[in-house]
Short mmCIF file of C-alpha atoms and ligand atoms in Angstrom, two decimals:
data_model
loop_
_atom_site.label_atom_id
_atom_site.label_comp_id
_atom_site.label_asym_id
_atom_site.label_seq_id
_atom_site.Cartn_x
_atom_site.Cartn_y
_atom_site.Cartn_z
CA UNK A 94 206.56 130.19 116.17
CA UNK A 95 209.92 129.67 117.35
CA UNK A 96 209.11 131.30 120.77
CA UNK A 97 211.33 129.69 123.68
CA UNK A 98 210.41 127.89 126.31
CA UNK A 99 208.13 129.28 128.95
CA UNK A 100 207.94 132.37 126.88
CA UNK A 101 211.27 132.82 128.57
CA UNK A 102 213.54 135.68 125.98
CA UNK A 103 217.16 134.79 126.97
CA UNK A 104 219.79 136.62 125.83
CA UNK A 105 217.73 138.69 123.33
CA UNK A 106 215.21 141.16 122.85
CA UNK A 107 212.36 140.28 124.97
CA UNK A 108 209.83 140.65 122.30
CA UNK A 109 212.30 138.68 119.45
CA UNK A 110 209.84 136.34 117.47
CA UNK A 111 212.93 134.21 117.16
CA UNK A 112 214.51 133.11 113.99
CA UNK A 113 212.08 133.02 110.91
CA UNK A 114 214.05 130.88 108.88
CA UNK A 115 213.35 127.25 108.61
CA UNK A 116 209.83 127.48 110.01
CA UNK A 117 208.58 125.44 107.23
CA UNK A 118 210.38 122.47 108.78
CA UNK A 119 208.32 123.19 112.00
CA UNK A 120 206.14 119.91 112.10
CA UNK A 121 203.16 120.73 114.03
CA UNK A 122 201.19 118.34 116.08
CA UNK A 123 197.36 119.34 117.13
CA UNK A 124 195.44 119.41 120.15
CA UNK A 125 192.37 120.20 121.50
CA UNK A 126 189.78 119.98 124.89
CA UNK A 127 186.39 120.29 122.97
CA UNK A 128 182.92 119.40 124.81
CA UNK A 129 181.91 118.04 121.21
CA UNK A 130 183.20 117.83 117.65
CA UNK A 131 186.42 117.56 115.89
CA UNK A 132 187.39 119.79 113.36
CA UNK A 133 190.25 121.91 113.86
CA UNK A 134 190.36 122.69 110.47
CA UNK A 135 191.12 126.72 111.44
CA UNK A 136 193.54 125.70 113.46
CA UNK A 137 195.41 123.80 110.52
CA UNK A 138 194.37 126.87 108.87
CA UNK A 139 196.34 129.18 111.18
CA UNK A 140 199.39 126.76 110.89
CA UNK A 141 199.46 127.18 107.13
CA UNK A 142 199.42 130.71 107.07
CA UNK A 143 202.36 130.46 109.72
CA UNK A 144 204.06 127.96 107.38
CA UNK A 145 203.82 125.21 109.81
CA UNK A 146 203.52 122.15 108.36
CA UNK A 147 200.19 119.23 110.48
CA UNK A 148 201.45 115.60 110.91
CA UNK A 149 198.37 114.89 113.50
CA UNK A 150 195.70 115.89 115.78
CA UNK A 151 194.47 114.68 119.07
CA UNK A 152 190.94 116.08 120.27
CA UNK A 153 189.86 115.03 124.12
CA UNK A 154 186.14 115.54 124.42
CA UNK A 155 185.77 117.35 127.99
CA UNK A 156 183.56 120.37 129.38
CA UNK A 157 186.77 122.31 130.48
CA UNK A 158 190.74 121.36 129.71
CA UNK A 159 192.11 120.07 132.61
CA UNK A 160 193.53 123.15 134.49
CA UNK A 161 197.05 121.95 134.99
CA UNK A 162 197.96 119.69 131.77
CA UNK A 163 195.08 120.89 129.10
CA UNK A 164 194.74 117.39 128.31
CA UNK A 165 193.76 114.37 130.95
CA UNK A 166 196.70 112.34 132.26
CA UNK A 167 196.06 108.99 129.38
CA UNK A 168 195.31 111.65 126.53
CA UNK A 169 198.91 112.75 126.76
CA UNK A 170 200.23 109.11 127.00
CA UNK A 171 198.19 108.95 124.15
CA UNK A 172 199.60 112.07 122.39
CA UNK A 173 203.28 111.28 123.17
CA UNK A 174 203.14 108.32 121.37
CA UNK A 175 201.20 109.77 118.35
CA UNK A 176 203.73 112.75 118.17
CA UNK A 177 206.43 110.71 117.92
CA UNK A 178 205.01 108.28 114.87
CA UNK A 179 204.31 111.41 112.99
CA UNK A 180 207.69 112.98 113.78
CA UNK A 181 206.25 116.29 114.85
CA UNK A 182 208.58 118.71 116.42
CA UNK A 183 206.01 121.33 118.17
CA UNK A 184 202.74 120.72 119.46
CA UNK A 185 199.94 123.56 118.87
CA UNK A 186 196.84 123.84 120.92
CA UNK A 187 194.14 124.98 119.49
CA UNK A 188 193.31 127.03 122.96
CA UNK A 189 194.88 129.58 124.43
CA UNK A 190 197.32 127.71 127.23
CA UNK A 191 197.66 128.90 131.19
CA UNK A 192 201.44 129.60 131.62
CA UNK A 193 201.27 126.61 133.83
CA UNK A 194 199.30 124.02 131.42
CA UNK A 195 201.98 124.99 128.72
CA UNK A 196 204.92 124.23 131.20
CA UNK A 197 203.39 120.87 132.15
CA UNK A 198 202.59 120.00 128.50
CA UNK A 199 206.03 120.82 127.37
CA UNK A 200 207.40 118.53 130.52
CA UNK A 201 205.28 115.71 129.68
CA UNK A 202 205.59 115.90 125.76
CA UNK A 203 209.61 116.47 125.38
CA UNK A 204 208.77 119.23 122.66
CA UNK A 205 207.47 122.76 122.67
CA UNK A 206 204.42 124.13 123.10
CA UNK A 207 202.92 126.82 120.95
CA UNK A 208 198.92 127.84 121.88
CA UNK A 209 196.47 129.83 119.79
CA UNK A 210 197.33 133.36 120.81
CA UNK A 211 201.38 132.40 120.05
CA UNK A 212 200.33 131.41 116.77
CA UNK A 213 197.68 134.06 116.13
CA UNK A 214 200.33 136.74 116.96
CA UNK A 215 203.35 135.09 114.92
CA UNK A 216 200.90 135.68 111.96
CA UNK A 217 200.55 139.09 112.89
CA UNK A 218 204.12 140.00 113.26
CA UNK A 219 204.65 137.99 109.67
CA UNK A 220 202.05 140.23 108.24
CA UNK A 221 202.49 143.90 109.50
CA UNK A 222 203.88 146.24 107.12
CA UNK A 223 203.08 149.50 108.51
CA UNK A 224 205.00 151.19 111.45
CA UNK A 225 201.63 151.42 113.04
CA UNK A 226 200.91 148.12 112.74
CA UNK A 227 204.60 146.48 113.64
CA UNK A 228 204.04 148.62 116.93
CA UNK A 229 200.51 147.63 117.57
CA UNK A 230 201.76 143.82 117.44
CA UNK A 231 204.70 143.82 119.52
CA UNK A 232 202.76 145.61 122.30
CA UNK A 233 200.22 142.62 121.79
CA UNK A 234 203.53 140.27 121.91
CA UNK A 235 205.00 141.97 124.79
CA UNK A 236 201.81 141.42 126.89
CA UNK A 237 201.62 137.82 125.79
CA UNK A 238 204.86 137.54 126.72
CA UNK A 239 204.82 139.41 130.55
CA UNK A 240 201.92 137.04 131.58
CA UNK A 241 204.41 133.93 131.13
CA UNK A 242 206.88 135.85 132.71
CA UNK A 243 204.89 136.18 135.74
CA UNK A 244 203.48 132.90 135.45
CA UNK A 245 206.94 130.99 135.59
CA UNK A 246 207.93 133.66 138.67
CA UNK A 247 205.15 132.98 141.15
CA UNK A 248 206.17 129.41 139.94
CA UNK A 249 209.49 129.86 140.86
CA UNK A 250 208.42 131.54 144.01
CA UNK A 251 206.30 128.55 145.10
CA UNK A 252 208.87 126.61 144.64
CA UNK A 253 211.05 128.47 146.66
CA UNK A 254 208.87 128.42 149.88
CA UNK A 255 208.13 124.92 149.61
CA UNK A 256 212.09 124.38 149.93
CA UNK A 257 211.95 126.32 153.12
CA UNK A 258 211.34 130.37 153.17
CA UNK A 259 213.00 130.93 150.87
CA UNK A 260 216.30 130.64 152.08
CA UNK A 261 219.82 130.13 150.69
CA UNK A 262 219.42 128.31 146.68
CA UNK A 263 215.92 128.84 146.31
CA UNK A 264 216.86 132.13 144.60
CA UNK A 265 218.86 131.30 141.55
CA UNK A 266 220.16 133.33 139.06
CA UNK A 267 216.77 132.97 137.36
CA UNK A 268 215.62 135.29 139.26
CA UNK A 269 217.50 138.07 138.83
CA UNK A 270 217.11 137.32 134.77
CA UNK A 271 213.41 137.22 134.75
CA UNK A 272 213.74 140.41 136.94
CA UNK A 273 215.81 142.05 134.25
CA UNK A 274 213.76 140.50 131.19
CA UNK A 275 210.17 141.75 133.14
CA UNK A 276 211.93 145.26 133.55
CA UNK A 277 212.64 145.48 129.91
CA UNK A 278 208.81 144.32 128.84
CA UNK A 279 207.63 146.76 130.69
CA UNK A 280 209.89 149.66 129.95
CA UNK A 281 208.70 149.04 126.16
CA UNK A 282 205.06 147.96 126.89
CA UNK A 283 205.18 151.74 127.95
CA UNK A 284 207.33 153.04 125.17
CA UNK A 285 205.05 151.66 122.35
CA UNK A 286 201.98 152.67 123.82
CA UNK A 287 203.22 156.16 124.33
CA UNK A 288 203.96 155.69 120.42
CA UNK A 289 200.84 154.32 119.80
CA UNK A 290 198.94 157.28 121.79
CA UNK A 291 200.78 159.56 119.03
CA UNK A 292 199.84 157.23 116.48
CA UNK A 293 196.30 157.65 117.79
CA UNK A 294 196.37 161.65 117.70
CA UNK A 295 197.26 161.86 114.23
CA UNK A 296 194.70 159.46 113.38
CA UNK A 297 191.85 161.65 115.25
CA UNK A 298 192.67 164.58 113.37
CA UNK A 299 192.41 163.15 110.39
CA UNK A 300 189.26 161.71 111.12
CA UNK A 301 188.33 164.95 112.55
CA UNK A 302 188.88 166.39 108.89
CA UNK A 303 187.11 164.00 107.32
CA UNK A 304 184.41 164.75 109.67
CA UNK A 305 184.18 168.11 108.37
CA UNK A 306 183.66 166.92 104.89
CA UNK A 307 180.27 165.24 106.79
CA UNK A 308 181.42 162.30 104.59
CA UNK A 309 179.37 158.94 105.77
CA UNK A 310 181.64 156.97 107.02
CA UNK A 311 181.15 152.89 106.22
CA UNK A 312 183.28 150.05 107.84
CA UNK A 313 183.81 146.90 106.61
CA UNK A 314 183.90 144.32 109.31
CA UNK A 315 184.31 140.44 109.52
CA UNK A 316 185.98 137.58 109.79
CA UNK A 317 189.19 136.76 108.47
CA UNK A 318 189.33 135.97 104.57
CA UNK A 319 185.85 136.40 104.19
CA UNK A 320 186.31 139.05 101.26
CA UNK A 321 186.38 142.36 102.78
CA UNK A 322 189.09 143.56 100.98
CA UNK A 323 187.68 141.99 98.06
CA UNK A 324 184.44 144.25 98.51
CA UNK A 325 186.51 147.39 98.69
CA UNK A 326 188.34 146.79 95.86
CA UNK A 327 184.89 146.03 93.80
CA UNK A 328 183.17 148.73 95.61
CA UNK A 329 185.62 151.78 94.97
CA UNK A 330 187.94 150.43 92.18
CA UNK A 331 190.60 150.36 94.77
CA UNK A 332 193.61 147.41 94.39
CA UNK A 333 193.50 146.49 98.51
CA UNK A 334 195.69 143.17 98.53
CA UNK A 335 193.96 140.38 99.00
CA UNK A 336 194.86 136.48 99.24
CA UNK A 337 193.64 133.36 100.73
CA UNK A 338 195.25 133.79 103.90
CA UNK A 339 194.42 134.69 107.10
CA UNK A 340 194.67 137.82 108.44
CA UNK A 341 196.41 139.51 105.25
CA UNK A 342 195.15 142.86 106.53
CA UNK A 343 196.28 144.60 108.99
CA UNK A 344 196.23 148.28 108.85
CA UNK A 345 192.87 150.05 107.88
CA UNK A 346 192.59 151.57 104.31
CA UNK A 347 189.84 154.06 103.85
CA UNK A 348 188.75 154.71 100.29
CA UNK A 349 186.16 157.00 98.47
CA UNK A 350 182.61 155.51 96.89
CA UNK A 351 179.75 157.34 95.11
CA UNK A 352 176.34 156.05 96.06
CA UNK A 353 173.75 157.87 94.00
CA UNK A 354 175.46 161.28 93.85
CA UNK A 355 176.25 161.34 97.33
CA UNK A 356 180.14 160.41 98.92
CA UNK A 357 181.10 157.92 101.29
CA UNK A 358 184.06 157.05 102.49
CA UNK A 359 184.52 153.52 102.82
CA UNK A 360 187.50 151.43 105.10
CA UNK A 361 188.91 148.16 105.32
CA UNK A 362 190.43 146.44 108.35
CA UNK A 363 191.92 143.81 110.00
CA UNK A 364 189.82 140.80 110.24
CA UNK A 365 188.36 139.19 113.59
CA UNK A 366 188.39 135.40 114.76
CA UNK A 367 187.15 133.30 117.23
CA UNK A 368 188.99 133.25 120.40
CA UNK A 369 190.82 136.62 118.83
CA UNK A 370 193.86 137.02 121.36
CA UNK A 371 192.71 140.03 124.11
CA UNK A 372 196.28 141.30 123.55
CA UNK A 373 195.70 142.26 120.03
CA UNK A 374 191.85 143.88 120.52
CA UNK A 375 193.47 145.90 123.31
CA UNK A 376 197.15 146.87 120.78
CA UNK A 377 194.88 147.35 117.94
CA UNK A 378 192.56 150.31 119.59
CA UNK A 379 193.66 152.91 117.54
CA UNK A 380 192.64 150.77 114.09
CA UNK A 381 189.49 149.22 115.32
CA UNK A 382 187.98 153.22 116.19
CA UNK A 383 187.77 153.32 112.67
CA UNK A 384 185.03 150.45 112.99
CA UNK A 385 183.46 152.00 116.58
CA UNK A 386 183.19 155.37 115.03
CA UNK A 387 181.82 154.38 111.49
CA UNK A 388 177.89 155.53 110.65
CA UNK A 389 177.30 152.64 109.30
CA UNK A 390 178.94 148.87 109.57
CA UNK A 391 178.75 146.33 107.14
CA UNK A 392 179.28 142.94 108.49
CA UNK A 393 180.40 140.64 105.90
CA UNK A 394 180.48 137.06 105.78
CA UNK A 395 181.48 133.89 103.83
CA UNK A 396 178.33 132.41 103.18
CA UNK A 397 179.90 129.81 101.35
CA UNK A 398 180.67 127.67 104.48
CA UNK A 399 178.00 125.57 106.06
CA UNK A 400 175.30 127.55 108.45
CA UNK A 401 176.39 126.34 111.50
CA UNK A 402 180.41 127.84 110.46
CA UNK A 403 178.71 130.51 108.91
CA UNK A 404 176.69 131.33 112.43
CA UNK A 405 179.55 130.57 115.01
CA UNK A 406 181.80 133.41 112.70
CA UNK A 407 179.46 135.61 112.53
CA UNK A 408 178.76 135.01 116.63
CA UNK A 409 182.75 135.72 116.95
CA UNK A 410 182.45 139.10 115.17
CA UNK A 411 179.54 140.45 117.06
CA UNK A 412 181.36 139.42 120.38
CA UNK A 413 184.03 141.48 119.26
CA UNK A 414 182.29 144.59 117.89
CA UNK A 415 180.59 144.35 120.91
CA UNK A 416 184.02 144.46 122.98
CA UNK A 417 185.58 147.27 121.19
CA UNK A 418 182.29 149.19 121.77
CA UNK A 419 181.10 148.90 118.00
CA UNK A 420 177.47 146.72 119.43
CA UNK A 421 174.91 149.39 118.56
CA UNK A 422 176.06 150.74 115.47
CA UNK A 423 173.38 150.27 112.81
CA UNK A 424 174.52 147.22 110.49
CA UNK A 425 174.08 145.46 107.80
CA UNK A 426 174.58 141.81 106.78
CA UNK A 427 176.81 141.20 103.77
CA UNK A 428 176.92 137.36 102.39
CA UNK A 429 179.56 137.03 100.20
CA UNK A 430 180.49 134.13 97.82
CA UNK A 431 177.47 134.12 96.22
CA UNK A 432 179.47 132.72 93.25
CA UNK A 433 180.41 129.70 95.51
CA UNK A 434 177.53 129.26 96.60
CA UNK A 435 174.44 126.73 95.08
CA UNK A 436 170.41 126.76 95.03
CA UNK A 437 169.68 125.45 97.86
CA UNK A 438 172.23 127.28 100.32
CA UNK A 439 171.13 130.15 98.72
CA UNK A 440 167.50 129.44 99.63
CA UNK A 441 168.73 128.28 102.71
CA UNK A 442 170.13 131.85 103.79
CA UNK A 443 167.53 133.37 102.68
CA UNK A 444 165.49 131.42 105.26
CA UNK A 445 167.57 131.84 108.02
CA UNK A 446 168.71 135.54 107.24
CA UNK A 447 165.96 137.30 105.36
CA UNK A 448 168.10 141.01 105.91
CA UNK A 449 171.24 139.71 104.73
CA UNK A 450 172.25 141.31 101.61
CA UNK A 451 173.95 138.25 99.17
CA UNK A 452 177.15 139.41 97.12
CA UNK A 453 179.60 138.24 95.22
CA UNK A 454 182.91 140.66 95.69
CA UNK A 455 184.21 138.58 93.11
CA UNK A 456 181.89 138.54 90.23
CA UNK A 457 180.24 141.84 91.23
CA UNK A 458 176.90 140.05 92.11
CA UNK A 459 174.22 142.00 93.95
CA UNK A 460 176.58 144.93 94.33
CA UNK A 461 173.96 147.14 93.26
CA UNK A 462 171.85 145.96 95.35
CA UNK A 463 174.14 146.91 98.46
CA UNK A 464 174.80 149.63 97.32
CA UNK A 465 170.65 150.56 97.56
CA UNK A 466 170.73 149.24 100.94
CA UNK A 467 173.65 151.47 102.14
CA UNK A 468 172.16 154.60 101.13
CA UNK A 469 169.15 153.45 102.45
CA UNK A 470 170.36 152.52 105.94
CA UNK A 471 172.37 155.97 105.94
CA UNK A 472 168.94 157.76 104.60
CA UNK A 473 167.16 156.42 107.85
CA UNK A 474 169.82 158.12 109.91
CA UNK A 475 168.53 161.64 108.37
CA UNK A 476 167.24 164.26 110.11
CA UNK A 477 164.06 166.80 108.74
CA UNK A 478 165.14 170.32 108.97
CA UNK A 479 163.73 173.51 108.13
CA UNK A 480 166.64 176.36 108.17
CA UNK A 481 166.18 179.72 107.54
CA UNK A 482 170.26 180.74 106.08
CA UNK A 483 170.96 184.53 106.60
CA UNK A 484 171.94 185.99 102.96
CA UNK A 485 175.78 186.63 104.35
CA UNK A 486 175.89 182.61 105.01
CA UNK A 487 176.34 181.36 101.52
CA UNK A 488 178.99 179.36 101.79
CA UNK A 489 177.17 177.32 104.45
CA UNK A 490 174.39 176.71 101.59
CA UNK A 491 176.74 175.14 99.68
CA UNK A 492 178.26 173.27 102.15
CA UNK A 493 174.75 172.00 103.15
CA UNK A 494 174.14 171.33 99.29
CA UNK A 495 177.03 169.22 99.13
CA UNK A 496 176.05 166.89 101.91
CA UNK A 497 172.23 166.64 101.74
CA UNK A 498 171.19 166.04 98.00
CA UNK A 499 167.70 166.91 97.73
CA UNK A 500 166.43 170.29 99.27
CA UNK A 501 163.59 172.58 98.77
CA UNK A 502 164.94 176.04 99.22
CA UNK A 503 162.65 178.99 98.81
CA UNK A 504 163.98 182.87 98.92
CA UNK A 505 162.55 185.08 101.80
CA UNK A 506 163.01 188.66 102.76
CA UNK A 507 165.08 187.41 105.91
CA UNK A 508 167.37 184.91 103.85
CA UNK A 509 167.14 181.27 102.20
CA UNK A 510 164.40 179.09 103.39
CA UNK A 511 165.99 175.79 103.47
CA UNK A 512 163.87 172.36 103.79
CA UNK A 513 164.59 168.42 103.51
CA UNK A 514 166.54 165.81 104.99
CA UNK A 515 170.27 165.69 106.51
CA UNK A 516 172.56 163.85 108.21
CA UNK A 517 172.17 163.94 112.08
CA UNK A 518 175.56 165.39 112.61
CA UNK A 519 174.57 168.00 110.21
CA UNK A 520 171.48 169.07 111.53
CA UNK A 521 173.58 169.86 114.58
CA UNK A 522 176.16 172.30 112.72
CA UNK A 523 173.03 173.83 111.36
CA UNK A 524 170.64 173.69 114.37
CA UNK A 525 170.85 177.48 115.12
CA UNK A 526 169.67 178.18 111.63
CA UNK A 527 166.37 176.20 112.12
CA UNK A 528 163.05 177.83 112.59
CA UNK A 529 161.17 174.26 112.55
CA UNK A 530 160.40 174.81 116.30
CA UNK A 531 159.36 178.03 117.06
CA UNK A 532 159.30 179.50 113.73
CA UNK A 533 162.03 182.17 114.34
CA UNK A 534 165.68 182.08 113.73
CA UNK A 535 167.19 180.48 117.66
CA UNK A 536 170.40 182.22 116.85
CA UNK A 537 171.76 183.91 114.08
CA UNK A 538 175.38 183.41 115.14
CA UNK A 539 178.07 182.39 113.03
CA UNK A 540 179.19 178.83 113.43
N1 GTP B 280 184.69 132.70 95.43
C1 GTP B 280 184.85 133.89 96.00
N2 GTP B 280 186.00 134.16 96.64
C2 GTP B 280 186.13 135.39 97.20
C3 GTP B 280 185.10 136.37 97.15
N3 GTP B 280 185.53 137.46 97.82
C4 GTP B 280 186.77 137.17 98.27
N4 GTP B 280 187.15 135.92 97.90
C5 GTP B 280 188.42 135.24 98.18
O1 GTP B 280 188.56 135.06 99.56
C6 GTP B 280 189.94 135.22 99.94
C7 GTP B 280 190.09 136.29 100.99
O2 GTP B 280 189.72 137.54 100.44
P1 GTP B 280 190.15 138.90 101.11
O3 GTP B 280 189.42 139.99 100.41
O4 GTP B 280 191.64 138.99 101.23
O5 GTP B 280 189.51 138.68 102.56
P2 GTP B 280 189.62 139.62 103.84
O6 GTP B 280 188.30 139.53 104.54
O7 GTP B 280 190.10 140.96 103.47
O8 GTP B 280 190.69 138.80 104.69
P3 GTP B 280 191.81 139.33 105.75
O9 GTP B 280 192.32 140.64 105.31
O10 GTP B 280 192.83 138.26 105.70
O11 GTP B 280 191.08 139.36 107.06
C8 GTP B 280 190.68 135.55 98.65
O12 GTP B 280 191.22 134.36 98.16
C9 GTP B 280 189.59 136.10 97.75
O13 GTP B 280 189.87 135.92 96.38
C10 GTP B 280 183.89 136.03 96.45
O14 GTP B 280 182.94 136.81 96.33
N5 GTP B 280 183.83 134.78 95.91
MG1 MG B 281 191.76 141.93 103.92
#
């Protein structure tokens, strides 16, 4: 949180997060344009897991933040004089800020500015471990960063022609600075997502193997801190971290589960949030296809909150699953916390979400029971077939064996009679063998 000014790098890198050290003495001051309510409780939230300490909070009821202060003109009378009671040293907004707003702010408040997305990626950059994920955030920084860039230059440039065309003094050595520090964004916006394309191919073959296992691939999808990891762990017997913090995970961890017999492979990853930056949906492509390619997502919530929380989260994850393209995969609704959770909520969500499956990742709670309705939601994805193998095509019995459970199979003069129920995908690899149609082998090729 210790970006500079205006987004502005100086002398170094123009992606460096600044110091780390000492952010615990950052003394944060809230605000926030809301049409109605007052709880910026995520935002404190966000602070925390930044280590950035709340001495206050200002909320302006208005449709729309003003577009060139945020706030209206007596609100930030209002705020100066409350930010410098509580001694804060930063002000966050719980909004992402127009280059311009956050310039004006800063002017008017005499301390810096830091909006959502600043804080939302600090967190990120705190918490990447992976190479993957270290390059996937400063790409997301980078971008962040550019936009101010450009906003302070057509600033500057405004500026400029209002003195008169430009002419002698208008063009400072600013300038040629923000020239050089836009150069360098760019030169390694394109360097890490030439990295990240790499990143990418790897990742596609190894789904591609996994693929040819015909393993059912599950995602785990959700807000932040509202147990994913926690249902992996108690799903598969894996030991995922997990702590109450936001956006602990970053990078996607894919794990094996038995479901009556049959394998799944099951992955964890990074968590979603309201008003998640653009920056980081767009750096974090190559993660999130895990989630757009999955058979079969489970959504899972904190049904410990009220219903109205509960409903705006689960709102903010189906915006983005729709965004990265994951909409129309089937899904299923996971409420976790039951253990937190008393009568009458309970009775409550079963009211307002009848399909929602209640867990408790914790305690192991109704575990079972989602377990019954994954392998039913994948069994409703199954295919009849009726192959007819060649004798010489054993192995592919086997392989079909492995995948599909139960099967009637019946010896014939022309080969193995094969009947019953498959994945889609593998009724494809198999469709030449089937004689459902037209009774007759379409093509006794091999595959
Ligand atoms: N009471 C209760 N707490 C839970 C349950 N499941 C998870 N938690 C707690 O919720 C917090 C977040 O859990 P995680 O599993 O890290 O959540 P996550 O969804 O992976 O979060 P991120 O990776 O940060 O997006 C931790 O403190 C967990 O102990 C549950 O069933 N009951
Ligand atoms: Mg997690």
């Amino acid at each position: 949180m210790q970006r500079s000014r205006h987004g502005r790098t100086g002398e170094t890198h123009p992606n460096d997060p600044g110091p780390r050290a000492g952010r615990a003495k950052q003394r944060a001051f809230c605000i926030a344009a809301l049409p109605e309510g007052d709880d910026l409780s995520e935002l404190h939230e966000l602070l925390r897991t930044a280590g950035v300490a709340v001495v206050g909070e200002v909320v302006q009821h208005r449709e729309h933040p003003h577009p060139n202060t945020y706030l209206g003109a007596g609100k930030l009378d209002d705020v100066k004089e409350q930010l410098k009671k509580a001694d804060a040293n930063v002000v966050a907004c719980d909004d992402e800020l127009s280059p311009r707003q956050e310039r004006n702010l800063e002017q008017a408040l005499g301390v810096p500015v830091v909006d959502r997305t600043a804080i939302i990626l600090d967190i990120f950059a705190g918490h990447a471990n992976s190479a993957e994920g270290k390059l996937q955030v400063e790409l997301a920084q980078l971008e962040y960063n550019l936009a101010r860039m450009r906003g302070l230059w057509t600033h500057l440039e405004r500026l400029g022609a209002g003195r008169g065309e430009g002419g002698i003094g208008t063009r400072g050595p600013g300038e040629s600075q923000l020239e050089t520090d836009r150069r360098l964004a760019r030169d390694r916006i394109s360097a890490l997502r030439r990295k990240l394309r790499d990143v990418k191919g790897s990742r596609a073959v190894m789904r591609a193997e996994r693929e040819r296992g015909h393993l059912p691939q599950v995602a785990l999808a959700g807000y932040t801190n509202a147990g994913k990891s926690t249902l992996l762990n108690a799903l598969t017997g894996a030991a995922v971290g997990v702590r109450d913090r936001l956006f602990h995970t970053l990078d996607p961890n894919t794990r094996a589960m038995r479901l009556d017999g049959r394998p799944y492979l099951i992955t964890d990853t990074v968590g979603f949030i309201r008003k998640l930056p653009h920056q980081l949906v767009d750096a974090f492509g190559a993660t999130l296809e895990e989630t757009r390619l999955a058979d079969l997502i489970v959504h899972v919530v904190d049904a410990s909150v009220d219903e109205d929380e509960m409903i705006e989260m689960t709102r903010a994850v189906e915006e983005v699953l729709e965004e990265i393209g994951a909409g129309e995969r089937p899904r299923l609704l996971v409420l976790n916390k039951a253990d937190a959770i008393d009568a009458d909520r309970r009775e409550e969500l079963r009211f307002h979400h009848p399909d929602g499956i209640l867990v408790s990742a914790l305690t192991g709670e109704g575990l079972d029971d989602l377990g019954e309705r994954i392998e039913r939601a994948f069994r409703e994805t199954l295919r009849s077939v009726d192959l007819l193998l060649p004798f010489d095509q054993g192995g592919r019995l086997a392989e079909l064996h492995e995948m599909a459970g139960d099967l009637d199979r019946e010896d014939t003069a022309e080969g193995v009679r094969v009947r019953g129920r498959v994945p889609a995908t593998v009724a494809e690899r198999f469709a030449r063998f089937d004689v459902s149609k037209n009774g007759a082998v379409a093509d006794n090729g091999v595959a």
